[in-house]
XYZ file of C-alpha atoms in Angstrom:
520
model
C 61.158 -160.092 -124.888
C 64.093 -160.325 -122.402
C 62.884 -160.274 -118.845
C 63.475 -156.950 -116.903
C 65.587 -156.626 -113.770
C 63.663 -155.179 -110.841
C 64.968 -151.721 -111.237
C 64.184 -151.692 -114.956
C 60.643 -153.001 -114.265
C 60.146 -150.328 -111.710
C 61.256 -147.618 -114.168
C 59.047 -149.262 -116.916
C 56.000 -148.881 -114.490
C 56.769 -145.311 -113.623
C 57.306 -144.211 -117.156
C 53.912 -146.113 -118.234
C 52.075 -144.263 -115.530
C 53.613 -140.796 -116.474
C 52.687 -141.556 -120.229
C 49.012 -142.382 -119.191
C 49.341 -145.919 -120.380
C 47.833 -148.993 -118.776
C 50.418 -150.916 -116.629
C 51.007 -154.471 -117.724
C 50.553 -157.186 -114.979
C 49.859 -154.716 -112.259
C 49.328 -157.426 -109.716
C 52.836 -158.537 -110.169
C 54.441 -155.042 -109.876
C 56.713 -154.037 -106.916
C 54.883 -150.970 -106.106
C 57.348 -149.576 -103.401
C 60.135 -149.751 -105.924
C 57.971 -148.413 -108.639
C 57.369 -145.266 -106.485
C 61.087 -145.234 -105.675
C 61.778 -144.983 -109.328
C 59.118 -142.380 -109.966
C 60.424 -140.260 -107.341
C 64.187 -140.538 -108.370
C 63.260 -139.752 -111.936
C 61.169 -136.845 -110.906
C 57.924 -138.625 -112.567
C 56.036 -138.820 -109.386
C 53.545 -135.981 -109.660
C 53.188 -136.593 -113.330
C 52.598 -140.368 -112.686
C 49.907 -139.581 -110.088
C 48.014 -137.263 -112.263
C 47.918 -139.598 -115.259
C 47.938 -142.881 -113.501
C 46.528 -142.279 -109.993
C 43.639 -144.508 -110.662
C 45.711 -147.536 -111.360
C 47.916 -146.737 -108.245
C 44.901 -146.475 -105.962
C 43.556 -149.753 -107.329
C 46.711 -151.884 -107.424
C 49.413 -150.473 -105.024
C 49.625 -151.123 -101.268
C 47.668 -148.604 -99.111
C 51.113 -147.125 -97.658
C 52.353 -146.693 -101.228
C 48.996 -144.981 -102.149
C 49.245 -142.409 -99.299
C 52.887 -141.774 -99.673
C 52.556 -141.210 -103.497
C 49.432 -139.013 -103.006
C 51.346 -137.018 -100.371
C 54.295 -136.468 -102.658
C 51.888 -135.127 -105.294
C 50.254 -132.894 -102.992
C 53.771 -131.532 -101.945
C 54.732 -130.848 -105.462
C 51.379 -129.062 -106.139
C 51.949 -126.985 -102.825
C 55.552 -126.008 -104.088
C 54.079 -125.005 -107.427
C 51.604 -122.849 -105.631
C 54.270 -121.089 -103.737
C 56.438 -120.732 -106.782
C 53.477 -119.113 -108.723
C 52.879 -116.737 -105.918
C 56.612 -115.686 -106.017
C 56.333 -115.255 -109.626
C 53.258 -113.025 -109.358
C 55.180 -110.721 -107.089
C 58.095 -110.612 -109.389
C 55.991 -110.039 -112.645
C 54.060 -107.217 -110.682
C 57.305 -105.488 -110.078
C 58.748 -106.123 -113.534
C 55.530 -104.614 -114.994
C 56.036 -101.428 -113.150
C 59.541 -101.291 -114.981
C 57.870 -102.180 -118.468
C 59.308 -105.596 -118.384
C 58.075 -109.180 -118.493
C 60.124 -111.922 -116.807
C 61.720 -114.535 -119.069
C 61.281 -118.003 -117.236
C 63.357 -120.795 -118.870
C 61.734 -124.040 -117.381
C 59.528 -124.823 -114.455
C 55.972 -123.882 -114.201
C 55.655 -122.493 -117.766
C 57.159 -125.616 -119.300
C 55.045 -127.818 -117.252
C 51.755 -126.101 -118.137
C 52.627 -126.197 -121.763
C 53.663 -129.695 -122.141
C 51.310 -131.427 -119.581
C 48.477 -128.883 -119.256
C 49.079 -128.285 -115.351
C 52.060 -126.650 -113.911
C 51.800 -128.652 -110.699
C 52.488 -131.971 -112.260
C 56.207 -131.584 -112.742
C 58.544 -131.062 -109.776
C 60.488 -127.879 -110.271
C 63.189 -127.306 -107.669
C 63.615 -123.701 -108.367
C 62.539 -120.953 -110.629
C 64.965 -120.312 -113.638
C 65.054 -116.701 -114.906
C 66.968 -115.504 -118.111
C 68.328 -111.843 -117.589
C 70.677 -110.258 -119.984
C 73.966 -109.188 -118.342
C 73.159 -105.486 -118.641
C 70.040 -105.883 -116.486
C 71.681 -108.123 -113.667
C 72.309 -105.450 -111.349
C 68.765 -104.025 -111.629
C 67.212 -107.560 -111.214
C 69.309 -108.208 -108.211
C 67.832 -104.898 -106.528
C 64.359 -106.158 -107.383
C 64.858 -109.415 -106.018
C 66.334 -108.216 -102.889
C 63.390 -105.746 -102.468
C 61.164 -108.849 -102.453
C 62.981 -110.617 -99.755
C 65.193 -112.920 -101.683
C 68.777 -113.333 -100.422
C 71.696 -114.210 -102.788
C 73.042 -117.681 -102.027
C 75.848 -118.069 -104.280
C 77.010 -116.857 -107.688
C 77.597 -113.365 -109.404
C 77.062 -111.796 -112.635
C 77.638 -112.418 -115.435
C 77.381 -116.149 -114.493
C 74.702 -118.030 -112.643
C 73.439 -116.844 -109.273
C 71.197 -118.558 -106.974
C 68.730 -116.798 -104.727
C 66.814 -118.051 -101.545
C 63.439 -116.936 -100.084
C 62.123 -118.079 -96.673
C 58.365 -118.604 -96.964
C 55.874 -120.732 -94.982
C 58.330 -122.374 -92.841
C 60.528 -123.582 -95.875
C 62.519 -122.060 -98.705
C 62.013 -121.240 -102.385
C 65.036 -121.069 -104.681
C 65.504 -119.042 -107.787
C 68.405 -119.112 -110.407
C 69.247 -116.216 -112.661
C 70.937 -116.962 -115.865
C 72.601 -114.805 -118.536
C 73.759 -117.820 -120.737
C 71.347 -120.313 -121.934
C 73.843 -123.032 -122.263
C 75.538 -122.385 -118.836
C 78.883 -121.740 -117.717
C 80.514 -124.873 -119.194
C 79.184 -124.090 -122.629
C 79.480 -120.219 -122.780
C 81.392 -120.709 -126.078
C 78.329 -122.199 -127.661
C 75.782 -119.289 -127.423
C 72.169 -119.415 -127.923
C 69.907 -116.297 -128.064
C 66.593 -116.366 -126.511
C 65.091 -114.898 -129.541
C 61.877 -117.012 -129.949
C 59.387 -116.651 -126.991
C 55.805 -116.960 -126.170
C 53.643 -115.653 -123.333
C 52.423 -118.069 -120.697
C 49.603 -117.140 -118.133
C 48.236 -118.871 -115.249
C 46.018 -117.343 -112.277
C 46.867 -113.821 -113.262
C 50.550 -114.308 -113.813
C 51.953 -113.762 -117.109
C 55.672 -114.388 -117.898
C 57.617 -115.049 -121.146
C 59.091 -118.399 -122.069
C 61.109 -120.147 -124.780
C 59.297 -121.240 -127.904
C 60.068 -122.528 -131.417
C 63.392 -124.347 -132.441
C 65.437 -122.726 -129.772
C 63.502 -124.639 -126.958
C 64.625 -128.203 -127.781
C 68.229 -126.929 -128.251
C 68.192 -125.312 -124.739
C 66.625 -128.429 -123.296
C 69.240 -130.696 -124.797
C 72.052 -128.240 -123.692
C 70.652 -128.415 -120.077
C 70.205 -132.168 -120.210
C 73.793 -132.851 -121.233
C 75.306 -130.957 -118.232
C 73.709 -133.311 -115.752
C 75.621 -136.491 -114.600
C 72.404 -138.823 -114.592
C 69.614 -136.610 -116.097
C 66.372 -137.497 -114.673
C 63.910 -139.088 -116.897
C 61.482 -136.377 -116.786
C 64.060 -134.235 -118.672
C 64.093 -136.814 -121.446
C 60.202 -136.898 -121.399
C 60.128 -132.936 -121.574
C 62.465 -133.016 -124.634
C 60.499 -136.000 -126.327
C 57.092 -134.034 -125.880
C 58.584 -130.776 -127.300
C 60.079 -132.584 -130.212
C 56.865 -134.343 -130.914
C 55.066 -130.995 -130.982
C 57.594 -129.583 -133.744
C 56.747 -129.781 -137.392
C 59.357 -130.884 -139.839
C 60.613 -127.301 -140.658
C 60.957 -126.458 -137.083
C 62.898 -129.552 -136.408
C 65.221 -128.781 -139.111
C 65.505 -125.237 -137.886
C 66.405 -126.770 -134.520
C 69.167 -128.756 -135.924
C 70.542 -125.998 -137.847
C 70.502 -123.786 -134.702
C 72.412 -126.500 -132.978
C 74.957 -126.979 -135.625
C 75.458 -123.070 -135.622
C 75.973 -123.171 -131.778
C 78.220 -126.208 -131.958
C 75.737 -128.338 -130.130
C 74.548 -130.542 -132.851
C 75.974 -133.692 -131.125
C 74.558 -132.728 -127.871
C 71.196 -132.292 -129.433
C 71.492 -135.667 -131.109
C 72.491 -137.397 -128.005
C 69.700 -135.923 -126.122
C 67.006 -136.825 -128.737
C 68.392 -140.461 -128.763
C 67.555 -140.532 -124.953
C 64.161 -138.925 -125.519
C 63.341 -141.351 -128.292
C 64.020 -144.311 -125.946
C 61.247 -143.111 -123.473
C 58.155 -144.758 -125.026
C 60.103 -147.922 -125.821
C 61.289 -148.295 -122.109
C 57.711 -147.818 -121.017
C 56.923 -150.931 -123.023
C 59.718 -152.752 -121.485
C 62.276 -152.806 -124.510
C 65.752 -153.688 -123.056
C 67.557 -151.728 -125.974
C 65.714 -148.543 -124.797
C 66.958 -149.079 -121.173
C 70.603 -149.276 -122.581
C 70.023 -146.073 -124.351
C 69.044 -144.505 -121.131
C 72.200 -145.678 -119.387
C 70.945 -148.758 -117.590
C 73.852 -151.248 -116.659
C 72.445 -154.384 -114.976
C 70.261 -153.334 -112.339
C 71.291 -149.756 -112.004
C 71.096 -146.724 -114.046
C 74.691 -145.221 -114.382
C 76.224 -142.296 -116.227
C 79.696 -140.718 -116.669
C 80.903 -137.535 -115.242
C 78.854 -134.725 -117.005
C 81.991 -132.747 -117.980
C 83.511 -135.956 -119.567
C 80.429 -136.557 -121.659
C 80.548 -132.712 -122.796
C 84.183 -133.104 -123.862
C 82.933 -136.213 -125.800
C 80.126 -134.521 -127.667
C 81.764 -131.189 -128.660
C 82.491 -130.495 -132.450
C 85.845 -129.157 -132.041
C 89.033 -130.033 -129.832
C 89.407 -126.451 -128.909
C 85.767 -126.690 -127.389
C 86.957 -129.750 -125.308
C 89.902 -127.795 -124.032
C 87.508 -124.935 -123.030
C 85.229 -127.255 -121.164
C 88.270 -128.768 -119.342
C 89.690 -125.554 -118.357
C 86.052 -124.438 -116.963
C 85.973 -127.592 -115.062
C 89.364 -127.201 -113.588
C 88.866 -123.388 -112.728
C 85.416 -122.397 -113.252
C 84.854 -119.051 -114.762
C 82.678 -117.869 -111.984
C 85.558 -118.261 -109.328
C 88.293 -116.536 -111.528
C 87.846 -113.291 -109.764
C 88.406 -114.687 -106.466
C 91.275 -116.989 -106.253
C 90.698 -117.716 -102.475
C 87.314 -119.689 -103.341
C 89.144 -122.250 -105.602
C 90.564 -124.089 -102.755
C 87.397 -124.967 -100.868
C 85.632 -125.550 -104.219
C 88.069 -128.131 -105.175
C 87.818 -129.758 -101.763
C 84.116 -130.320 -102.166
C 84.675 -131.331 -105.915
C 87.055 -134.126 -104.870
C 84.917 -135.443 -102.162
C 82.096 -135.928 -104.325
C 84.092 -137.182 -107.502
C 86.088 -139.794 -105.773
C 83.145 -140.953 -103.518
C 81.370 -141.737 -106.863
C 84.465 -142.564 -108.861
C 83.353 -140.106 -111.372
C 80.046 -141.993 -112.074
C 76.477 -141.648 -110.823
C 73.985 -144.409 -110.323
C 70.577 -145.077 -109.087
C 69.055 -148.500 -108.040
C 65.707 -147.151 -106.881
C 65.828 -148.766 -103.302
C 62.308 -148.285 -101.987
C 63.325 -147.782 -98.460
C 65.332 -144.583 -99.521
C 62.759 -143.255 -101.772
C 59.751 -143.536 -99.519
C 61.225 -141.292 -96.678
C 58.493 -138.666 -96.376
C 60.383 -136.198 -94.032
C 61.596 -134.198 -97.091
C 58.075 -133.403 -98.052
C 56.913 -129.846 -97.812
C 54.293 -129.309 -95.163
C 50.739 -129.478 -96.532
C 49.689 -125.988 -95.379
C 48.428 -124.130 -98.328
C 45.861 -126.533 -100.043
C 42.480 -127.688 -98.726
C 42.078 -131.412 -99.463
C 38.936 -133.542 -99.375
C 38.769 -135.498 -96.036
C 39.549 -138.800 -97.597
C 42.306 -137.354 -99.426
C 43.815 -135.811 -96.338
C 43.616 -139.081 -94.440
C 45.474 -140.897 -97.075
C 48.241 -138.134 -97.375
C 48.705 -138.416 -93.485
C 48.694 -142.044 -93.581
C 51.120 -142.364 -96.410
C 53.631 -139.695 -94.732
C 53.607 -141.457 -91.500
C 53.817 -144.936 -93.065
C 57.150 -143.670 -94.569
C 58.231 -142.632 -91.119
C 57.682 -138.989 -91.704
C 55.632 -136.259 -90.119
C 53.227 -133.655 -91.701
C 51.777 -130.315 -90.794
C 48.254 -129.742 -91.390
C 46.126 -126.618 -90.970
C 43.246 -126.614 -88.353
C 39.574 -126.100 -89.842
C 37.170 -125.322 -87.110
C 36.876 -124.138 -83.594
C 35.969 -127.243 -81.744
C 39.572 -127.362 -80.148
C 39.738 -123.827 -79.034
C 41.743 -122.390 -77.196
C 44.327 -124.801 -77.597
C 43.917 -125.263 -81.491
C 42.297 -122.313 -83.303
C 41.114 -122.077 -86.674
C 44.164 -121.591 -89.124
C 46.758 -123.064 -86.727
C 49.153 -125.609 -88.105
C 49.494 -128.766 -86.258
C 52.292 -131.323 -86.624
C 51.106 -135.004 -86.762
C 53.471 -137.980 -86.189
C 53.246 -141.687 -85.475
C 52.226 -142.876 -81.952
C 55.218 -143.792 -80.039
C 52.807 -145.663 -77.741
C 48.927 -146.588 -77.661
C 46.961 -143.346 -77.369
C 45.736 -142.366 -73.997
C 43.749 -139.823 -72.146
C 44.825 -136.308 -72.878
C 46.367 -137.082 -76.339
C 45.382 -134.719 -79.153
C 44.750 -137.505 -82.001
C 43.991 -137.179 -85.814
C 41.040 -139.737 -86.122
C 39.592 -141.508 -89.292
C 35.837 -141.327 -88.625
C 34.450 -143.329 -91.659
C 36.582 -141.174 -94.108
C 36.049 -137.977 -92.164
C 38.972 -136.453 -90.571
C 38.794 -135.299 -86.867
C 41.356 -133.729 -84.512
C 40.175 -133.984 -81.012
C 41.370 -135.021 -77.643
C 41.116 -138.567 -75.974
C 38.868 -138.283 -73.021
C 38.693 -142.049 -71.821
C 38.636 -145.520 -72.890
C 35.422 -147.600 -72.925
C 35.265 -151.244 -73.590
C 38.422 -151.163 -75.675
C 37.324 -148.090 -77.650
C 38.387 -144.483 -77.519
C 36.002 -141.708 -76.605
C 37.304 -138.217 -77.944
C 35.854 -134.640 -77.576
C 36.919 -131.311 -78.610
C 38.095 -128.918 -75.842
C 35.323 -126.487 -76.706
C 32.607 -129.061 -77.353
C 29.940 -129.923 -74.885
C 29.457 -133.480 -75.846
C 31.657 -136.577 -76.527
C 32.231 -137.970 -79.966
C 30.982 -141.605 -80.825
C 33.575 -144.187 -79.575
C 36.024 -145.421 -82.129
C 38.497 -148.197 -82.060
C 42.241 -147.485 -81.358
C 42.994 -148.461 -85.102
C 40.987 -145.368 -86.201
C 43.636 -143.118 -84.533
C 45.731 -142.278 -87.463
C 48.237 -139.800 -85.726
C 49.230 -137.967 -82.664
C 49.328 -134.039 -82.736
C 52.660 -133.167 -80.932
C 52.872 -129.427 -81.588
C 50.852 -126.491 -82.713
C 52.291 -123.384 -84.655
C 50.645 -120.149 -84.353
C 52.274 -117.367 -86.051
C 55.927 -117.490 -84.977
C 55.064 -119.370 -81.877
C 55.302 -123.163 -81.267
C 53.600 -124.866 -78.434
C 54.248 -128.481 -77.841
C 51.015 -130.625 -77.256
C 52.870 -133.674 -75.816
C 56.072 -134.047 -73.649
C 59.119 -133.538 -76.129
C 62.059 -131.312 -76.361
C 62.054 -131.713 -80.092
C 61.308 -127.942 -80.430
C 63.316 -126.767 -77.352
C 62.468 -125.848 -73.873
C 60.087 -122.939 -74.652
C 57.368 -125.000 -76.379
C 57.549 -127.771 -73.574
C 57.004 -124.801 -70.911
C 54.112 -123.378 -72.938
C 52.644 -126.837 -72.964
C 52.975 -127.277 -69.181
C 51.527 -123.822 -68.593
C 48.618 -124.633 -70.825
C 48.126 -127.932 -69.019
C 48.166 -126.256 -65.581
C 45.865 -123.316 -66.575
C 43.313 -125.575 -68.269
C 42.842 -127.503 -64.808
C 42.388 -124.331 -62.706
C 39.150 -122.348 -62.117
C 38.855 -119.505 -64.672
C 39.300 -116.867 -62.165
C 42.466 -118.410 -60.934
C 43.682 -119.236 -64.401
C 43.435 -115.665 -65.309
C 45.810 -114.766 -62.577
C 48.307 -117.417 -63.506
C 48.662 -116.243 -67.084
C 50.963 -113.223 -66.483
C 53.204 -115.489 -64.223
C 53.444 -118.148 -67.032
C 54.472 -115.365 -69.574
C 57.135 -114.195 -67.264
C 58.590 -117.649 -66.908
C 58.593 -118.126 -70.705
C 60.375 -114.679 -71.009
C 62.821 -115.529 -68.447
C 64.048 -118.675 -70.266
C 64.096 -117.115 -73.686
């Protein structure tokens, strides 16, 4: 077998883990780059769920922590999306409707047995054109704000929640704006239920045709999309596959389906290191490249008239034809993107880019075992990121209360007296304040505790807590202007009051509040 380039070998490892296979020669694997490939191809959470034991056994500690942190972040996002779907399903049930979710959590739950092992950036709803106005009113009532797009074409909504955002897209055409001339009706459905949430989702021969149409519209489709299609196709019997091919032919999408199935069929072979499979997935040398999505679409249509329609949609999108003023800024953005990439897209899986953890969602809604939490924090900080954790306990009252969220970052200097530190005490996480240094070791104690903790070496201090968030207020725990002047002033006031007698501190409290209001 031809030796693989480093990028191909990284993808081979990521695919093997995502398929639940044993990784060949794990001691020789470039694990940071394998993690980079898994993240770029959206295989990260699935690879951890199916191959986490191999990652923990063979990968460096910082890669294990970062990979685990990413998997937790994906699961946390899935929890929040499920909660949003629960609210939407509840309102829809009052109107006698059940939402139709196209991909996302229902697809992940069906294919992989767990909706939290496949990253889904948004929730995709299918809504008939006649119900778009009603659904828009429902979403607005639930706090969703329209980001862009209008009926009858795709519209995107945003919901601010837990310090971050959720996104939802409403579709009235399964094939999207570029392929509106190739209609597919969502006439085959099934119910999907999870934790009290019940929604409809696509089923039968229409599902692979929809997935293929969605795949072909992406410049460089992530490999998880090919794996989705491969898993769906494998689960169909011969009559259902023939029905899917007939449906694709009737919708003038047969060549698109065949192109997508060719890529899906290459997934298992690429996981085994087959060079031909990598060529089928678009690898050129040590990069995965792809042509512009619209160029691919024009090359896969069944009729010349369809190619002209796609070209016309690319030049003047249907969604912008009601507002001529929008076409100029739209083309400005498009030209910058297209010429910067020379109408091509590529990935080389650079480990330094993929291991950045500052894009991870804060770990705020899941309770993790102690060792797992320590690994997550180490992994995120090892990738030069920061992470929010939730306080559990009252030993740091009144500065840190049960349920508060605390931001952990890397130490900019050695820990010293007064710092609030996150400590690894033989696998047990501890968030206490440094009291003093004794014989090269640090002694910590909770602000509400009566006794010191056992001394620990400085290496046991994993992170420094620099801010606490309680409700809508943020208070700095260290001198920093990262959050503005108000949190820093709150920090100074807390510091002064903590060192005054109780009777005096009570009198200072109104003064400190007045100062904070004055600078607001």
